[in-house]
Short mmCIF file of C-alpha atoms and ligand atoms in Angstrom, two decimals:
data_model
loop_
_atom_site.label_atom_id
_atom_site.label_comp_id
_atom_site.label_asym_id
_atom_site.label_seq_id
_atom_site.Cartn_x
_atom_site.Cartn_y
_atom_site.Cartn_z
CA UNK R 1 0.02 0.02 0.00
CA UNK R 2 1.35 3.33 -1.09
CA UNK R 3 0.33 6.68 0.31
CA UNK R 4 0.32 10.08 -0.05
CA UNK R 5 0.25 12.42 2.32
CA UNK R 6 0.15 15.98 1.23
CA UNK R 7 2.18 18.77 3.20
CA UNK R 8 3.53 17.06 5.59
CA UNK R 9 5.67 20.29 6.07
CA UNK R 10 4.65 24.05 5.59
CA UNK R 11 6.25 25.80 2.70
CA UNK R 12 8.16 27.87 5.74
CA UNK R 13 9.47 24.57 6.82
CA UNK R 14 10.02 23.32 3.31
CA UNK R 15 12.23 26.94 2.98
CA UNK R 16 14.08 26.32 6.07
CA UNK R 17 15.25 23.04 5.31
CA UNK R 18 16.52 24.36 1.74
CA UNK R 19 18.26 27.10 3.48
CA UNK R 20 20.29 25.34 6.11
CA UNK R 21 20.76 22.30 3.94
CA UNK R 22 22.19 24.84 0.91
CA UNK R 23 25.11 25.16 3.49
CA UNK R 24 25.54 21.91 4.69
CA UNK R 25 28.56 19.43 3.33
CA UNK R 26 27.30 16.63 1.00
CA UNK R 27 28.96 13.55 1.09
CA UNK R 28 28.75 10.42 -0.57
CA UNK R 29 25.49 8.60 -0.05
CA UNK R 30 27.26 4.85 -0.47
CA UNK R 31 28.01 6.16 3.76
CA UNK R 32 24.77 4.77 4.79
CA UNK R 33 24.11 1.45 2.04
CA UNK R 34 24.50 -2.02 2.57
CA UNK R 35 27.51 -4.09 0.73
CA UNK R 36 24.56 -4.59 -2.08
CA UNK R 37 23.28 -1.15 -2.07
CA UNK R 38 26.14 0.36 -2.64
CA UNK R 39 26.11 -0.94 -5.74
CA UNK R 40 23.32 0.94 -6.92
CA UNK R 41 22.93 3.97 -4.82
CA UNK R 42 24.38 6.90 -6.95
CA UNK R 43 23.15 10.34 -4.84
CA UNK R 44 24.31 12.46 -2.22
CA UNK R 45 23.61 12.74 1.73
CA UNK R 46 24.36 14.92 4.71
CA UNK R 47 26.07 13.02 7.18
CA UNK R 48 23.32 11.46 9.59
CA UNK R 49 25.95 12.71 13.46
CA UNK R 50 25.89 16.49 11.79
CA UNK R 51 24.11 19.48 13.56
CA UNK R 52 21.94 20.18 10.07
CA UNK R 53 20.46 16.53 10.14
CA UNK R 54 20.03 16.42 13.64
CA UNK R 55 17.99 19.91 13.77
CA UNK R 56 16.27 19.48 10.67
CA UNK R 57 15.57 15.72 11.19
CA UNK R 58 13.90 17.15 14.61
CA UNK R 59 11.68 19.27 12.49
CA UNK R 60 10.42 16.57 10.41
CA UNK R 61 9.82 14.38 13.55
CA UNK R 62 7.50 17.04 14.77
CA UNK R 63 5.89 17.31 11.35
CA UNK R 64 4.86 13.58 11.45
CA UNK R 65 3.78 14.50 14.98
CA UNK R 66 0.58 16.45 13.84
CA UNK R 67 0.11 14.72 10.85
CA UNK R 68 -3.16 12.23 11.40
CA UNK R 69 -2.72 10.62 7.70
CA UNK R 70 1.00 9.04 8.64
CA UNK R 71 -0.14 7.98 12.03
CA UNK R 72 -2.91 5.90 10.64
CA UNK R 73 -1.20 4.93 7.25
CA UNK R 74 2.18 3.77 9.34
CA UNK R 75 0.99 3.13 13.11
CA UNK R 76 4.26 4.34 13.84
CA UNK R 77 6.15 2.18 16.38
CA UNK R 78 9.44 3.95 16.31
CA UNK R 79 10.91 6.24 13.48
CA UNK R 80 14.66 6.59 12.80
CA UNK R 81 16.30 9.69 12.59
CA UNK R 82 15.67 11.30 9.41
CA UNK R 83 18.20 11.80 6.64
CA UNK R 84 18.46 14.46 3.79
CA UNK R 85 19.60 13.42 0.54
CA UNK R 86 20.38 14.70 -3.25
CA UNK R 87 20.07 13.59 -6.64
CA UNK R 88 22.08 15.99 -9.29
CA UNK R 89 21.94 15.25 -13.31
CA UNK R 90 23.11 11.73 -13.55
CA UNK R 91 22.62 10.09 -9.99
CA UNK R 92 20.29 7.59 -9.90
CA UNK R 93 19.44 5.38 -7.55
CA UNK R 94 18.77 1.71 -9.35
CA UNK R 95 16.35 -1.48 -8.02
CA UNK R 96 16.76 -2.98 -4.52
CA UNK R 97 15.18 -3.11 -1.46
CA UNK R 98 15.94 -1.47 1.58
CA UNK R 99 17.24 -3.45 4.29
CA UNK R 100 15.33 -5.33 7.22
CA UNK R 101 17.39 -4.23 9.94
CA UNK R 102 18.55 -0.87 10.63
CA UNK R 103 20.80 0.91 14.01
CA UNK R 104 19.56 3.65 15.34
CA UNK R 105 22.42 5.97 15.13
CA UNK R 106 24.04 6.59 18.27
CA UNK R 107 22.57 3.84 20.41
CA UNK R 108 22.64 0.06 20.24
CA UNK R 109 19.39 -0.31 19.54
CA UNK R 110 17.90 -1.70 16.28
CA UNK R 111 15.08 -1.26 14.52
CA UNK R 112 12.85 -3.49 12.04
CA UNK R 113 12.32 -1.26 8.66
CA UNK R 114 8.43 -1.75 8.08
CA UNK R 115 7.59 1.64 6.13
CA UNK R 116 9.78 3.30 3.72
CA UNK R 117 9.05 7.08 3.60
CA UNK R 118 9.90 10.04 1.15
CA UNK R 119 9.71 13.54 1.65
CA UNK R 120 10.13 15.50 -0.97
CA UNK R 121 12.07 19.31 -0.48
CA UNK R 122 11.90 20.15 -4.11
CA UNK R 123 9.44 21.21 -6.61
CA UNK R 124 8.42 19.01 -9.31
CA UNK R 125 9.11 21.75 -12.29
CA UNK R 126 12.54 22.30 -10.39
CA UNK R 127 14.07 18.67 -11.86
CA UNK R 128 13.71 16.36 -14.79
CA UNK R 129 13.35 12.93 -14.01
CA UNK R 130 14.29 11.60 -10.23
CA UNK R 131 10.83 9.88 -10.04
CA UNK R 132 10.67 7.68 -7.09
CA UNK R 133 9.43 4.36 -8.89
CA UNK R 134 7.90 1.60 -6.81
CA UNK R 135 6.55 -1.80 -7.11
CA UNK R 136 3.11 -1.41 -5.82
CA UNK R 137 0.39 -4.74 -4.63
CA UNK R 138 -1.41 -3.03 -7.81
CA UNK R 139 1.40 -2.62 -10.27
CA UNK R 140 4.15 0.60 -10.63
CA UNK R 141 3.70 3.59 -9.28
CA UNK R 142 5.81 6.35 -10.15
CA UNK R 143 5.86 9.51 -7.23
CA UNK R 144 6.99 12.98 -8.06
CA UNK R 145 5.19 15.22 -5.31
CA UNK R 146 5.03 18.69 -4.79
CA UNK R 147 7.89 20.15 -2.11
CA UNK R 148 6.45 19.18 1.28
CA UNK R 149 4.47 15.90 0.48
CA UNK R 150 5.65 12.60 1.34
CA UNK R 151 4.97 9.51 0.20
CA UNK R 152 4.95 6.28 2.39
CA UNK R 153 5.19 2.37 1.29
CA UNK R 154 6.30 -1.05 2.41
CA UNK R 155 9.74 -1.40 2.81
CA UNK R 156 9.05 -5.01 1.33
CA UNK R 157 8.74 -3.50 -2.31
CA UNK R 158 11.11 -3.65 -4.99
CA UNK R 159 11.74 0.56 -5.87
CA UNK R 160 14.35 2.95 -7.39
CA UNK R 161 14.72 6.61 -8.46
CA UNK R 162 15.02 7.53 -11.94
CA UNK R 163 18.09 9.53 -13.31
CA UNK R 164 17.75 13.06 -12.84
CA UNK R 165 18.63 14.60 -15.99
CA UNK R 166 18.39 18.51 -15.36
CA UNK R 167 17.74 20.31 -12.08
CA UNK R 168 18.25 18.74 -8.63
CA UNK R 169 15.85 16.67 -6.30
CA UNK R 170 16.64 17.04 -2.60
CA UNK R 171 14.60 15.02 -0.27
CA UNK R 172 14.41 13.68 3.41
CA UNK R 173 14.15 10.09 3.52
CA UNK R 174 13.94 7.81 6.90
CA UNK R 175 12.37 4.25 8.00
CA UNK R 176 9.65 3.73 10.19
CA UNK R 177 8.77 0.25 12.62
CA UNK R 178 5.01 -0.13 12.67
CA UNK R 179 2.98 -1.83 15.55
CA UNK R 180 1.85 -4.12 12.53
CA UNK R 181 4.78 -5.71 10.35
CA UNK R 182 2.19 -7.16 8.09
CA UNK R 183 1.69 -5.32 4.78
CA UNK R 184 -1.47 -6.79 4.16
CA UNK R 185 -3.30 -6.56 7.62
CA UNK R 186 -2.03 -2.87 8.12
CA UNK R 187 -3.23 -1.86 4.16
CA UNK R 188 -6.74 -3.47 5.87
CA UNK R 189 -6.41 -1.24 8.45
CA UNK R 190 -5.89 1.62 6.79
CA UNK R 191 -8.85 1.35 4.62
CA UNK R 192 -11.06 0.75 7.41
CA UNK R 193 -9.86 3.99 9.59
CA UNK R 194 -10.49 6.18 6.25
CA UNK R 195 -13.79 3.99 6.16
CA UNK R 196 -14.85 5.40 9.51
CA UNK R 197 -13.45 8.74 8.71
CA UNK R 198 -16.43 9.09 5.93
CA UNK R 199 -18.70 7.67 7.82
CA UNK R 200 -18.23 9.99 10.78
CA UNK R 201 -18.73 12.84 8.25
CA UNK R 202 -22.28 12.15 7.30
CA UNK R 203 -23.39 9.95 10.73
CA UNK R 204 -23.69 10.82 14.38
CA UNK R 205 -20.79 9.19 16.20
CA UNK R 206 -23.58 7.36 18.39
CA UNK R 207 -24.93 5.75 14.89
CA UNK R 208 -24.90 1.96 15.44
CA UNK R 209 -22.86 1.40 11.94
CA UNK R 210 -20.49 3.80 13.28
CA UNK R 211 -19.97 2.48 16.61
CA UNK R 212 -19.37 -1.23 14.63
CA UNK R 213 -17.29 -0.03 12.71
CA UNK R 214 -15.18 1.86 15.14
CA UNK R 215 -15.37 -1.23 17.69
CA UNK R 216 -14.46 -3.64 15.04
CA UNK R 217 -11.21 -1.38 13.96
CA UNK R 218 -10.04 -1.25 17.96
CA UNK R 219 -10.40 -5.10 18.53
CA UNK R 220 -8.86 -6.06 14.93
CA UNK R 221 -5.59 -3.83 15.93
CA UNK R 222 -6.11 -5.18 19.48
CA UNK R 223 -5.81 -8.52 17.71
CA UNK R 224 -2.77 -7.51 15.41
CA UNK R 225 -0.78 -5.06 17.06
CA UNK R 226 2.55 -5.51 18.82
CA UNK R 227 4.35 -2.78 20.59
NI1 NI F 1 15.37 2.68 -1.07
#
């Protein structure tokens, strides 16, 4: 299940990110890639432990906290510190699946990567190419969103980034361990929650249908969640 989440960052936050990133020192993206993905990854990143990555990472985490759509789509248990990358002309990330286990920087902790997220920091008309291409349950999807918008997709998906042919594509990316690790169960809960939200726009909260659906949602969540 691939979900687009509009306006995770405000335009002022996007501008702040871009201003900080303009002045930052970029390094080869292979620094954080596994042995296999290092061979297919050609981009630039901000070092994870740099002050700018920490400051902007906090900003992104704060923004996630106010997004009900991220909460219902991801059912997050832990979110790794967001990272920042860019693709200049000729840069690309060939097809790969993200690593299943990731270390939390500066701790001995590890998380299971269930969900991959890309938050766009450049508007689509500012670069050519650079689409994120994800093989989803219902076929291949190409994603290229306005700055401030985000896409989340299962980390089990094969995906790649098309070569950038002009301009530069900047973004933030990070992994989430979900309280519900199974993609199909998470997709079902998401559909059900969105259905309940739609019903509640037309029906009172104490309507028997709304009550039954809401009970069903929470009781399914109780069965499937791992904390
Ligand atoms: Ni990836």
